[in-house]
């Protein structure tokens, strides 16, 4: 009898197990060595996944922050110990995220953005700074407010590191209790897990291997215009928007990439999540050839350059007509179709040479 139990159990779907449990109440099978080994392997794999996840969550000390854009001293990246050393400003303020006790004063220690800006030097005519989170979320704050008020990139709340689930390790904090003028910076301006501050807007620059294309190079290429309802996450108008730029196809060719040599192209933006190797933003070369997949540099009826506030200077867009025909990978994932702060294209999946 037990032997036949093993026979059924090892060939069972979960549903079948339920049936067996009902019909074979006398059968209390012992797992086979093989089964035990499979369960062990499964447990080990699951544990490894948890450890990896925890390592990512705990990455505080490996956290980096970059200030870039229209500064007189160029870009600068700070590691965690450098950030710690700069975090000498403290403020007491309520937090719009504290829904359990909205009147509670919290103590934040962090880096005054004004100090960072002074150190890096802001070019004339800049009016705002855009903060970018690990997840690609962005919010734009007026330069005048950043200079006037102690707006912080906070490392600590009430003497403790800010956990990932609370927006840490680096959280943009507004001293809203002391300065009523900052009330306009509602909840959505408190950017979580900040990785970048972009002063003004960066110049157009796309890297493809060793090739670099700037606004001039873009202007040499055929310009195309799409009219689409965009899925970029914030600040864009609702409804159809005019998007003007150059086809990814033409950009690749300008960088001397032979479209027939590769299967895909990976698109990388500034946000960390668009650089995740395990979940790349991948366009199929067939779609690049046949569809209008565009690197956008201008928008709207007056063909304005795309400011950092909107994820510019370069964003990825694709014509909705690309999707009917079976579409490209992750076509249903808006984050893969509408990429902001595009920085790099990487051909991938080399194909055997064709005659
Ligand atoms: N990095 C990052 N920061 C973010 C967001 C986000 O999605 N990513 N959402 C914003 C918005 S729209 C709001 S309303 C608040 C959400 O805060 P809560 O989770 O405490 O409600 O965080 C803001 N900061
Ligand atoms: Mo929000």
CSV table of C-alpha atoms and ligand atoms in Angstrom, one decimal:
chain,number,residue,atom,x,y,z
A,1,UNK,CA,0.0,0.0,0.0
A,2,UNK,CA,2.6,2.7,0.9
A,3,UNK,CA,4.4,2.0,-2.4
A,4,UNK,CA,1.4,2.9,-4.4
A,5,UNK,CA,1.0,6.0,-2.3
A,6,UNK,CA,4.4,7.2,-3.5
A,7,UNK,CA,3.5,6.3,-7.0
A,8,UNK,CA,0.4,8.6,-6.9
A,9,UNK,CA,2.0,11.4,-4.9
A,10,UNK,CA,5.1,11.8,-7.1
A,11,UNK,CA,2.8,12.1,-10.1
A,12,UNK,CA,0.3,14.4,-8.6
A,13,UNK,CA,-0.7,18.0,-9.3
A,14,UNK,CA,-1.7,19.9,-6.2
A,15,UNK,CA,-5.4,19.4,-7.0
A,16,UNK,CA,-4.9,15.7,-7.4
A,17,UNK,CA,-3.2,15.7,-3.9
A,18,UNK,CA,-6.3,17.1,-2.4
A,19,UNK,CA,-8.4,14.4,-4.0
A,20,UNK,CA,-5.9,11.7,-2.8
A,21,UNK,CA,-6.0,13.1,0.7
A,22,UNK,CA,-9.7,12.6,0.6
A,23,UNK,CA,-9.7,9.1,-0.8
A,24,UNK,CA,-6.7,7.6,0.8
A,25,UNK,CA,-7.0,8.7,4.4
A,26,UNK,CA,-5.1,5.6,5.6
A,27,UNK,CA,-2.1,6.4,3.4
A,28,UNK,CA,0.5,8.6,5.2
A,29,UNK,CA,3.4,8.4,2.7
A,30,UNK,CA,7.0,9.1,3.5
A,31,UNK,CA,8.8,11.2,1.0
A,32,UNK,CA,11.4,9.5,-1.2
A,33,UNK,CA,15.1,10.5,-1.0
A,34,UNK,CA,14.6,12.0,-4.4
A,35,UNK,CA,11.7,14.1,-3.2
A,36,UNK,CA,13.6,15.2,-0.1
A,37,UNK,CA,16.5,16.3,-2.2
A,38,UNK,CA,14.2,18.3,-4.5
A,39,UNK,CA,12.6,20.0,-1.5
A,40,UNK,CA,16.0,20.8,0.0
A,41,UNK,CA,17.1,22.4,-3.3
A,42,UNK,CA,13.9,24.3,-3.5
A,43,UNK,CA,14.3,25.6,0.1
A,44,UNK,CA,17.9,26.6,-0.7
A,45,UNK,CA,16.9,28.5,-3.8
A,46,UNK,CA,14.1,30.3,-2.0
A,47,UNK,CA,16.5,31.3,0.8
A,48,UNK,CA,19.1,32.6,-1.7
A,49,UNK,CA,16.4,34.8,-3.2
A,50,UNK,CA,15.5,36.2,0.2
A,51,UNK,CA,19.1,36.9,1.0
A,52,UNK,CA,19.6,38.7,-2.4
A,53,UNK,CA,16.5,40.8,-1.7
A,54,UNK,CA,17.7,41.7,1.7
A,55,UNK,CA,21.1,42.7,0.3
A,56,UNK,CA,19.4,45.0,-2.1
A,57,UNK,CA,17.2,46.5,0.7
A,58,UNK,CA,20.2,47.0,2.9
A,59,UNK,CA,22.3,48.7,0.3
A,60,UNK,CA,22.6,52.0,2.3
A,61,UNK,CA,26.3,51.9,2.6
A,62,UNK,CA,26.7,51.2,-1.1
A,63,UNK,CA,24.3,54.0,-2.0
A,64,UNK,CA,25.6,56.6,-4.4
A,65,UNK,CA,24.2,60.0,-5.2
A,66,UNK,CA,25.1,62.1,-8.3
A,67,UNK,CA,24.6,65.8,-8.9
A,68,UNK,CA,24.7,66.6,-12.6
A,69,UNK,CA,23.3,69.0,-15.2
A,70,UNK,CA,24.0,72.7,-15.7
A,71,UNK,CA,26.7,73.1,-13.0
A,72,UNK,CA,29.9,75.0,-13.4
A,73,UNK,CA,31.9,72.1,-12.0
A,74,UNK,CA,30.3,69.3,-14.0
A,75,UNK,CA,28.9,66.1,-12.4
A,76,UNK,CA,29.9,64.7,-9.1
A,77,UNK,CA,29.1,61.3,-7.5
A,78,UNK,CA,29.2,60.9,-3.7
A,79,UNK,CA,29.6,57.6,-2.0
A,80,UNK,CA,27.9,56.8,1.4
A,81,UNK,CA,30.7,58.0,3.6
A,82,UNK,CA,31.0,61.2,1.6
A,83,UNK,CA,27.3,61.7,2.0
A,84,UNK,CA,27.5,61.0,5.7
A,85,UNK,CA,30.2,63.7,6.1
A,86,UNK,CA,28.0,66.3,4.3
A,87,UNK,CA,24.9,65.5,6.4
A,88,UNK,CA,25.4,68.1,9.0
A,89,UNK,CA,22.0,69.9,8.8
A,90,UNK,CA,19.1,69.0,11.0
A,91,UNK,CA,15.5,70.2,10.8
A,92,UNK,CA,12.3,69.4,12.7
A,93,UNK,CA,9.2,69.1,10.6
A,94,UNK,CA,6.0,67.2,10.2
A,95,UNK,CA,5.9,64.8,7.3
A,96,UNK,CA,3.0,64.4,4.8
A,97,UNK,CA,3.9,60.7,4.8
A,98,UNK,CA,3.2,60.4,8.5
A,99,UNK,CA,-0.5,59.6,8.2
A,100,UNK,CA,-0.8,58.0,11.7
A,101,UNK,CA,0.3,61.2,13.4
A,102,UNK,CA,0.3,64.1,10.9
A,103,UNK,CA,1.2,66.7,13.6
A,104,UNK,CA,4.2,64.9,15.0
A,105,UNK,CA,7.5,66.8,14.6
A,106,UNK,CA,10.2,64.5,13.2
A,107,UNK,CA,13.9,65.2,13.4
A,108,UNK,CA,15.7,64.8,10.1
A,109,UNK,CA,19.5,64.9,9.6
A,110,UNK,CA,20.8,65.3,6.1
A,111,UNK,CA,22.6,67.3,3.4
A,112,UNK,CA,21.3,70.8,2.7
A,113,UNK,CA,20.7,70.9,-1.0
A,114,UNK,CA,21.7,74.6,-1.0
A,115,UNK,CA,25.2,73.6,0.2
A,116,UNK,CA,25.5,71.0,-2.6
A,117,UNK,CA,24.4,73.6,-5.2
A,118,UNK,CA,26.9,76.2,-3.8
A,119,UNK,CA,29.7,73.6,-4.0
A,120,UNK,CA,28.9,72.5,-7.5
A,121,UNK,CA,28.1,75.9,-8.9
A,122,UNK,CA,24.9,76.6,-10.7
A,123,UNK,CA,25.1,78.0,-14.3
A,124,UNK,CA,23.1,81.2,-15.0
A,125,UNK,CA,19.5,80.9,-16.2
A,126,UNK,CA,18.8,77.7,-14.3
A,127,UNK,CA,15.5,77.9,-12.5
A,128,UNK,CA,14.9,74.4,-11.1
A,129,UNK,CA,16.5,71.2,-9.9
A,130,UNK,CA,15.0,67.8,-10.6
A,131,UNK,CA,15.4,64.9,-8.1
A,132,UNK,CA,15.3,61.4,-9.4
A,133,UNK,CA,14.6,58.3,-7.4
A,134,UNK,CA,16.0,54.7,-7.8
A,135,UNK,CA,12.6,53.7,-9.4
A,136,UNK,CA,12.6,56.5,-12.0
A,137,UNK,CA,10.2,58.8,-10.1
A,138,UNK,CA,11.1,62.4,-10.4
A,139,UNK,CA,10.1,65.8,-8.9
A,140,UNK,CA,11.2,69.3,-9.8
A,141,UNK,CA,11.8,72.0,-7.2
A,142,UNK,CA,12.5,75.7,-7.8
A,143,UNK,CA,16.1,76.7,-7.5
A,144,UNK,CA,15.1,79.8,-5.5
A,145,UNK,CA,13.4,77.7,-2.9
A,146,UNK,CA,16.3,75.3,-2.7
A,147,UNK,CA,18.6,78.2,-2.1
A,148,UNK,CA,16.4,80.0,0.4
A,149,UNK,CA,15.2,77.1,2.6
A,150,UNK,CA,16.9,74.2,4.3
A,151,UNK,CA,15.5,71.5,2.0
A,152,UNK,CA,17.4,68.3,2.8
A,153,UNK,CA,18.5,65.0,1.4
A,154,UNK,CA,17.9,63.2,4.6
A,155,UNK,CA,19.9,60.2,5.8
A,156,UNK,CA,18.3,59.9,9.2
A,157,UNK,CA,15.0,60.4,10.9
A,158,UNK,CA,14.9,60.6,14.7
A,159,UNK,CA,18.4,59.4,14.9
A,160,UNK,CA,18.0,56.3,12.7
A,161,UNK,CA,18.7,55.5,9.1
A,162,UNK,CA,15.6,55.8,6.9
A,163,UNK,CA,14.5,52.4,5.8
A,164,UNK,CA,13.8,51.6,2.2
A,165,UNK,CA,10.1,51.2,2.9
A,166,UNK,CA,10.1,54.8,4.4
A,167,UNK,CA,11.9,56.2,1.3
A,168,UNK,CA,15.5,55.8,2.5
A,169,UNK,CA,18.4,55.7,2.4
A,170,UNK,CA,18.2,59.2,0.9
A,171,UNK,CA,14.8,61.1,1.2
A,172,UNK,CA,14.1,64.6,0.0
A,173,UNK,CA,12.6,66.5,3.0
A,174,UNK,CA,11.0,69.9,3.1
A,175,UNK,CA,10.9,71.9,6.4
A,176,UNK,CA,7.2,72.5,5.9
A,177,UNK,CA,6.4,73.2,9.5
A,178,UNK,CA,8.7,76.1,9.8
A,179,UNK,CA,8.2,77.6,6.4
A,180,UNK,CA,4.6,77.8,5.2
A,181,UNK,CA,5.9,78.8,1.8
A,182,UNK,CA,6.9,75.2,1.3
A,183,UNK,CA,3.4,73.9,1.6
A,184,UNK,CA,3.2,73.7,-2.2
A,185,UNK,CA,5.6,70.9,-2.0
A,186,UNK,CA,3.1,68.2,-1.2
A,187,UNK,CA,3.6,64.6,-0.7
A,188,UNK,CA,4.7,63.8,-4.2
A,189,UNK,CA,7.7,66.1,-3.9
A,190,UNK,CA,9.2,64.1,-1.1
A,191,UNK,CA,11.2,61.9,-3.4
A,192,UNK,CA,12.1,58.5,-2.1
A,193,UNK,CA,15.5,56.8,-2.6
A,194,UNK,CA,17.1,59.7,-4.4
A,195,UNK,CA,20.0,58.8,-6.7
A,196,UNK,CA,20.3,62.0,-8.7
A,197,UNK,CA,19.8,65.7,-8.6
A,198,UNK,CA,19.8,67.3,-12.1
A,199,UNK,CA,20.5,71.0,-12.1
A,200,UNK,CA,18.4,72.5,-14.9
A,201,UNK,CA,18.6,70.1,-17.8
A,202,UNK,CA,21.5,68.1,-19.2
A,203,UNK,CA,22.6,68.5,-22.9
A,204,UNK,CA,21.4,65.9,-25.4
A,205,UNK,CA,23.9,63.0,-25.3
A,206,UNK,CA,23.3,59.4,-26.3
A,207,UNK,CA,26.0,56.7,-26.1
A,208,UNK,CA,26.1,53.6,-28.4
A,209,UNK,CA,29.3,51.6,-27.7
A,210,UNK,CA,32.1,54.0,-28.4
A,211,UNK,CA,29.9,56.4,-30.4
A,212,UNK,CA,28.5,59.5,-28.8
A,213,UNK,CA,25.6,61.5,-30.4
A,214,UNK,CA,24.8,65.1,-29.3
A,215,UNK,CA,22.0,67.5,-30.3
A,216,UNK,CA,24.0,68.4,-33.5
A,217,UNK,CA,24.3,64.8,-34.5
A,218,UNK,CA,20.5,64.3,-33.9
A,219,UNK,CA,19.7,67.3,-36.1
A,220,UNK,CA,21.6,65.7,-39.0
A,221,UNK,CA,19.1,62.8,-38.9
A,222,UNK,CA,15.6,62.6,-40.4
A,223,UNK,CA,13.1,64.2,-37.9
A,224,UNK,CA,9.9,62.4,-37.3
A,225,UNK,CA,6.8,63.4,-35.3
A,226,UNK,CA,4.5,61.1,-33.4
A,227,UNK,CA,1.3,62.1,-31.7
A,228,UNK,CA,0.6,59.9,-28.7
A,229,UNK,CA,-0.9,59.7,-25.3
A,230,UNK,CA,2.3,59.3,-23.3
A,231,UNK,CA,2.9,57.1,-20.4
A,232,UNK,CA,5.8,59.0,-18.8
A,233,UNK,CA,5.1,59.0,-15.1
A,234,UNK,CA,4.6,62.6,-14.1
A,235,UNK,CA,3.9,66.2,-15.3
A,236,UNK,CA,3.1,65.4,-18.9
A,237,UNK,CA,-0.2,66.7,-20.3
A,238,UNK,CA,-3.1,64.2,-20.5
A,239,UNK,CA,-4.2,63.4,-24.0
A,240,UNK,CA,-2.3,63.3,-27.2
A,241,UNK,CA,1.1,65.0,-27.2
A,242,UNK,CA,3.3,65.9,-30.2
A,243,UNK,CA,6.7,64.2,-29.9
A,244,UNK,CA,9.5,65.1,-32.2
A,245,UNK,CA,12.8,63.2,-32.6
A,246,UNK,CA,14.8,60.7,-34.5
A,247,UNK,CA,14.2,57.0,-35.1
A,248,UNK,CA,16.3,54.6,-33.0
A,249,UNK,CA,17.0,52.9,-36.3
A,250,UNK,CA,18.6,56.0,-37.7
A,251,UNK,CA,20.5,56.6,-34.5
A,252,UNK,CA,22.0,53.1,-34.6
A,253,UNK,CA,23.0,53.5,-38.2
A,254,UNK,CA,24.6,56.9,-37.5
A,255,UNK,CA,26.7,55.0,-34.9
A,256,UNK,CA,27.6,52.5,-37.6
A,257,UNK,CA,25.6,49.6,-36.0
A,258,UNK,CA,24.5,47.1,-38.7
A,259,UNK,CA,20.9,46.3,-37.8
A,260,UNK,CA,21.3,42.8,-39.3
A,261,UNK,CA,24.1,41.9,-36.8
A,262,UNK,CA,21.9,42.0,-33.6
A,263,UNK,CA,18.7,40.6,-32.4
A,264,UNK,CA,17.8,43.4,-29.8
A,265,UNK,CA,18.7,46.7,-28.5
A,266,UNK,CA,18.8,47.5,-24.8
A,267,UNK,CA,17.7,51.0,-23.8
A,268,UNK,CA,19.3,52.4,-20.6
A,269,UNK,CA,18.1,55.5,-18.8
A,270,UNK,CA,19.5,57.4,-15.9
A,271,UNK,CA,17.2,55.7,-13.3
A,272,UNK,CA,18.7,52.6,-11.6
A,273,UNK,CA,15.6,50.5,-12.5
A,274,UNK,CA,16.3,51.1,-16.2
A,275,UNK,CA,19.7,49.7,-15.7
A,276,UNK,CA,18.6,46.5,-14.0
A,277,UNK,CA,20.5,43.7,-15.8
A,278,UNK,CA,17.9,41.1,-14.8
A,279,UNK,CA,15.0,43.2,-16.3
A,280,UNK,CA,16.4,45.2,-19.2
A,281,UNK,CA,14.3,47.4,-21.4
A,282,UNK,CA,14.8,45.5,-24.6
A,283,UNK,CA,13.6,46.4,-28.1
A,284,UNK,CA,13.5,43.8,-30.8
A,285,UNK,CA,15.5,44.8,-33.9
A,286,UNK,CA,12.6,43.7,-36.1
A,287,UNK,CA,10.4,46.3,-34.3
A,288,UNK,CA,13.1,49.0,-34.5
A,289,UNK,CA,13.2,48.3,-38.3
A,290,UNK,CA,9.4,48.2,-38.9
A,291,UNK,CA,8.0,50.6,-36.3
A,292,UNK,CA,8.5,54.2,-35.4
A,293,UNK,CA,10.5,53.8,-32.2
A,294,UNK,CA,11.9,57.3,-31.5
A,295,UNK,CA,14.3,59.1,-29.3
A,296,UNK,CA,12.4,62.3,-28.6
A,297,UNK,CA,14.1,65.6,-28.0
A,298,UNK,CA,11.2,68.1,-28.6
A,299,UNK,CA,7.6,68.1,-27.6
A,300,UNK,CA,4.4,70.0,-28.0
A,301,UNK,CA,3.1,72.3,-30.8
A,302,UNK,CA,6.0,74.7,-30.3
A,303,UNK,CA,8.6,71.9,-30.4
A,304,UNK,CA,10.2,72.8,-27.0
A,305,UNK,CA,13.2,70.9,-25.9
A,306,UNK,CA,12.3,68.4,-23.2
A,307,UNK,CA,13.3,69.7,-19.7
A,308,UNK,CA,14.5,67.4,-16.9
A,309,UNK,CA,11.1,68.1,-15.3
A,310,UNK,CA,9.6,65.9,-18.0
A,311,UNK,CA,12.5,63.4,-18.0
A,312,UNK,CA,14.5,65.1,-20.8
A,313,UNK,CA,16.6,65.9,-22.7
A,314,UNK,CA,15.9,62.5,-24.4
A,315,UNK,CA,13.0,60.2,-23.9
A,316,UNK,CA,11.9,57.0,-25.7
A,317,UNK,CA,8.6,56.9,-27.4
A,318,UNK,CA,7.0,54.5,-29.8
A,319,UNK,CA,4.0,54.7,-32.1
A,320,UNK,CA,0.9,52.9,-30.8
A,321,UNK,CA,0.6,51.2,-34.2
A,322,UNK,CA,3.7,49.1,-33.2
A,323,UNK,CA,1.6,47.2,-30.8
A,324,UNK,CA,-1.1,45.6,-32.9
A,325,UNK,CA,1.2,43.3,-34.7
A,326,UNK,CA,2.2,41.2,-31.7
A,327,UNK,CA,4.3,44.1,-30.4
A,328,UNK,CA,7.6,44.0,-28.7
A,329,UNK,CA,8.7,42.5,-25.5
A,330,UNK,CA,7.0,43.9,-22.5
A,331,UNK,CA,4.7,46.0,-24.7
A,332,UNK,CA,2.1,46.0,-22.0
A,333,UNK,CA,4.6,47.4,-19.5
A,334,UNK,CA,4.4,51.2,-19.8
A,335,UNK,CA,7.8,51.6,-18.1
A,336,UNK,CA,9.3,49.8,-21.0
A,337,UNK,CA,7.6,51.7,-23.7
A,338,UNK,CA,8.0,55.2,-22.2
A,339,UNK,CA,11.5,55.6,-20.9
A,340,UNK,CA,12.8,59.0,-19.5
A,341,UNK,CA,16.3,60.3,-19.2
A,342,UNK,CA,17.5,58.0,-22.0
A,343,UNK,CA,21.3,57.8,-22.0
A,344,UNK,CA,22.5,54.7,-23.9
A,345,UNK,CA,21.6,52.1,-26.5
A,346,UNK,CA,23.2,48.8,-26.4
A,347,UNK,CA,22.9,46.3,-29.3
A,348,UNK,CA,22.5,42.8,-27.9
A,349,UNK,CA,22.3,39.2,-29.2
A,350,UNK,CA,24.9,39.1,-31.9
A,351,UNK,CA,23.7,37.1,-34.9
A,352,UNK,CA,25.9,34.9,-37.1
A,353,UNK,CA,27.4,36.9,-40.0
A,354,UNK,CA,25.1,37.0,-43.0
A,355,UNK,CA,26.2,36.8,-46.7
B,1,LIG,N1,11.0,57.5,-5.5
B,1,LIG,C1,9.7,57.7,-5.3
B,1,LIG,N2,9.3,58.7,-4.5
B,1,LIG,C2,8.0,59.0,-4.4
B,1,LIG,C3,7.1,58.3,-5.1
B,1,LIG,C4,7.5,57.2,-6.0
B,1,LIG,O1,6.7,56.5,-6.6
B,1,LIG,N3,8.8,57.0,-6.0
B,1,LIG,N4,5.7,58.7,-5.1
B,1,LIG,C5,5.5,60.1,-4.6
B,1,LIG,C6,4.0,60.3,-4.4
B,1,LIG,S1,3.1,60.6,-5.8
B,1,LIG,C7,3.5,60.3,-3.2
B,1,LIG,S2,1.9,60.7,-2.9
B,1,LIG,C8,4.3,59.9,-2.1
B,1,LIG,C9,3.7,58.7,-1.5
B,1,LIG,O2,4.1,58.6,-0.2
B,1,LIG,P1,3.4,57.5,0.8
B,1,LIG,O3,3.8,56.2,0.2
B,1,LIG,O4,4.0,57.8,2.1
B,1,LIG,O5,2.0,57.8,0.7
B,1,LIG,O6,5.7,59.7,-2.4
B,1,LIG,C10,6.3,60.4,-3.4
B,1,LIG,N5,7.7,60.0,-3.6
B,2,LIG,MO1,1.0,60.9,-4.9
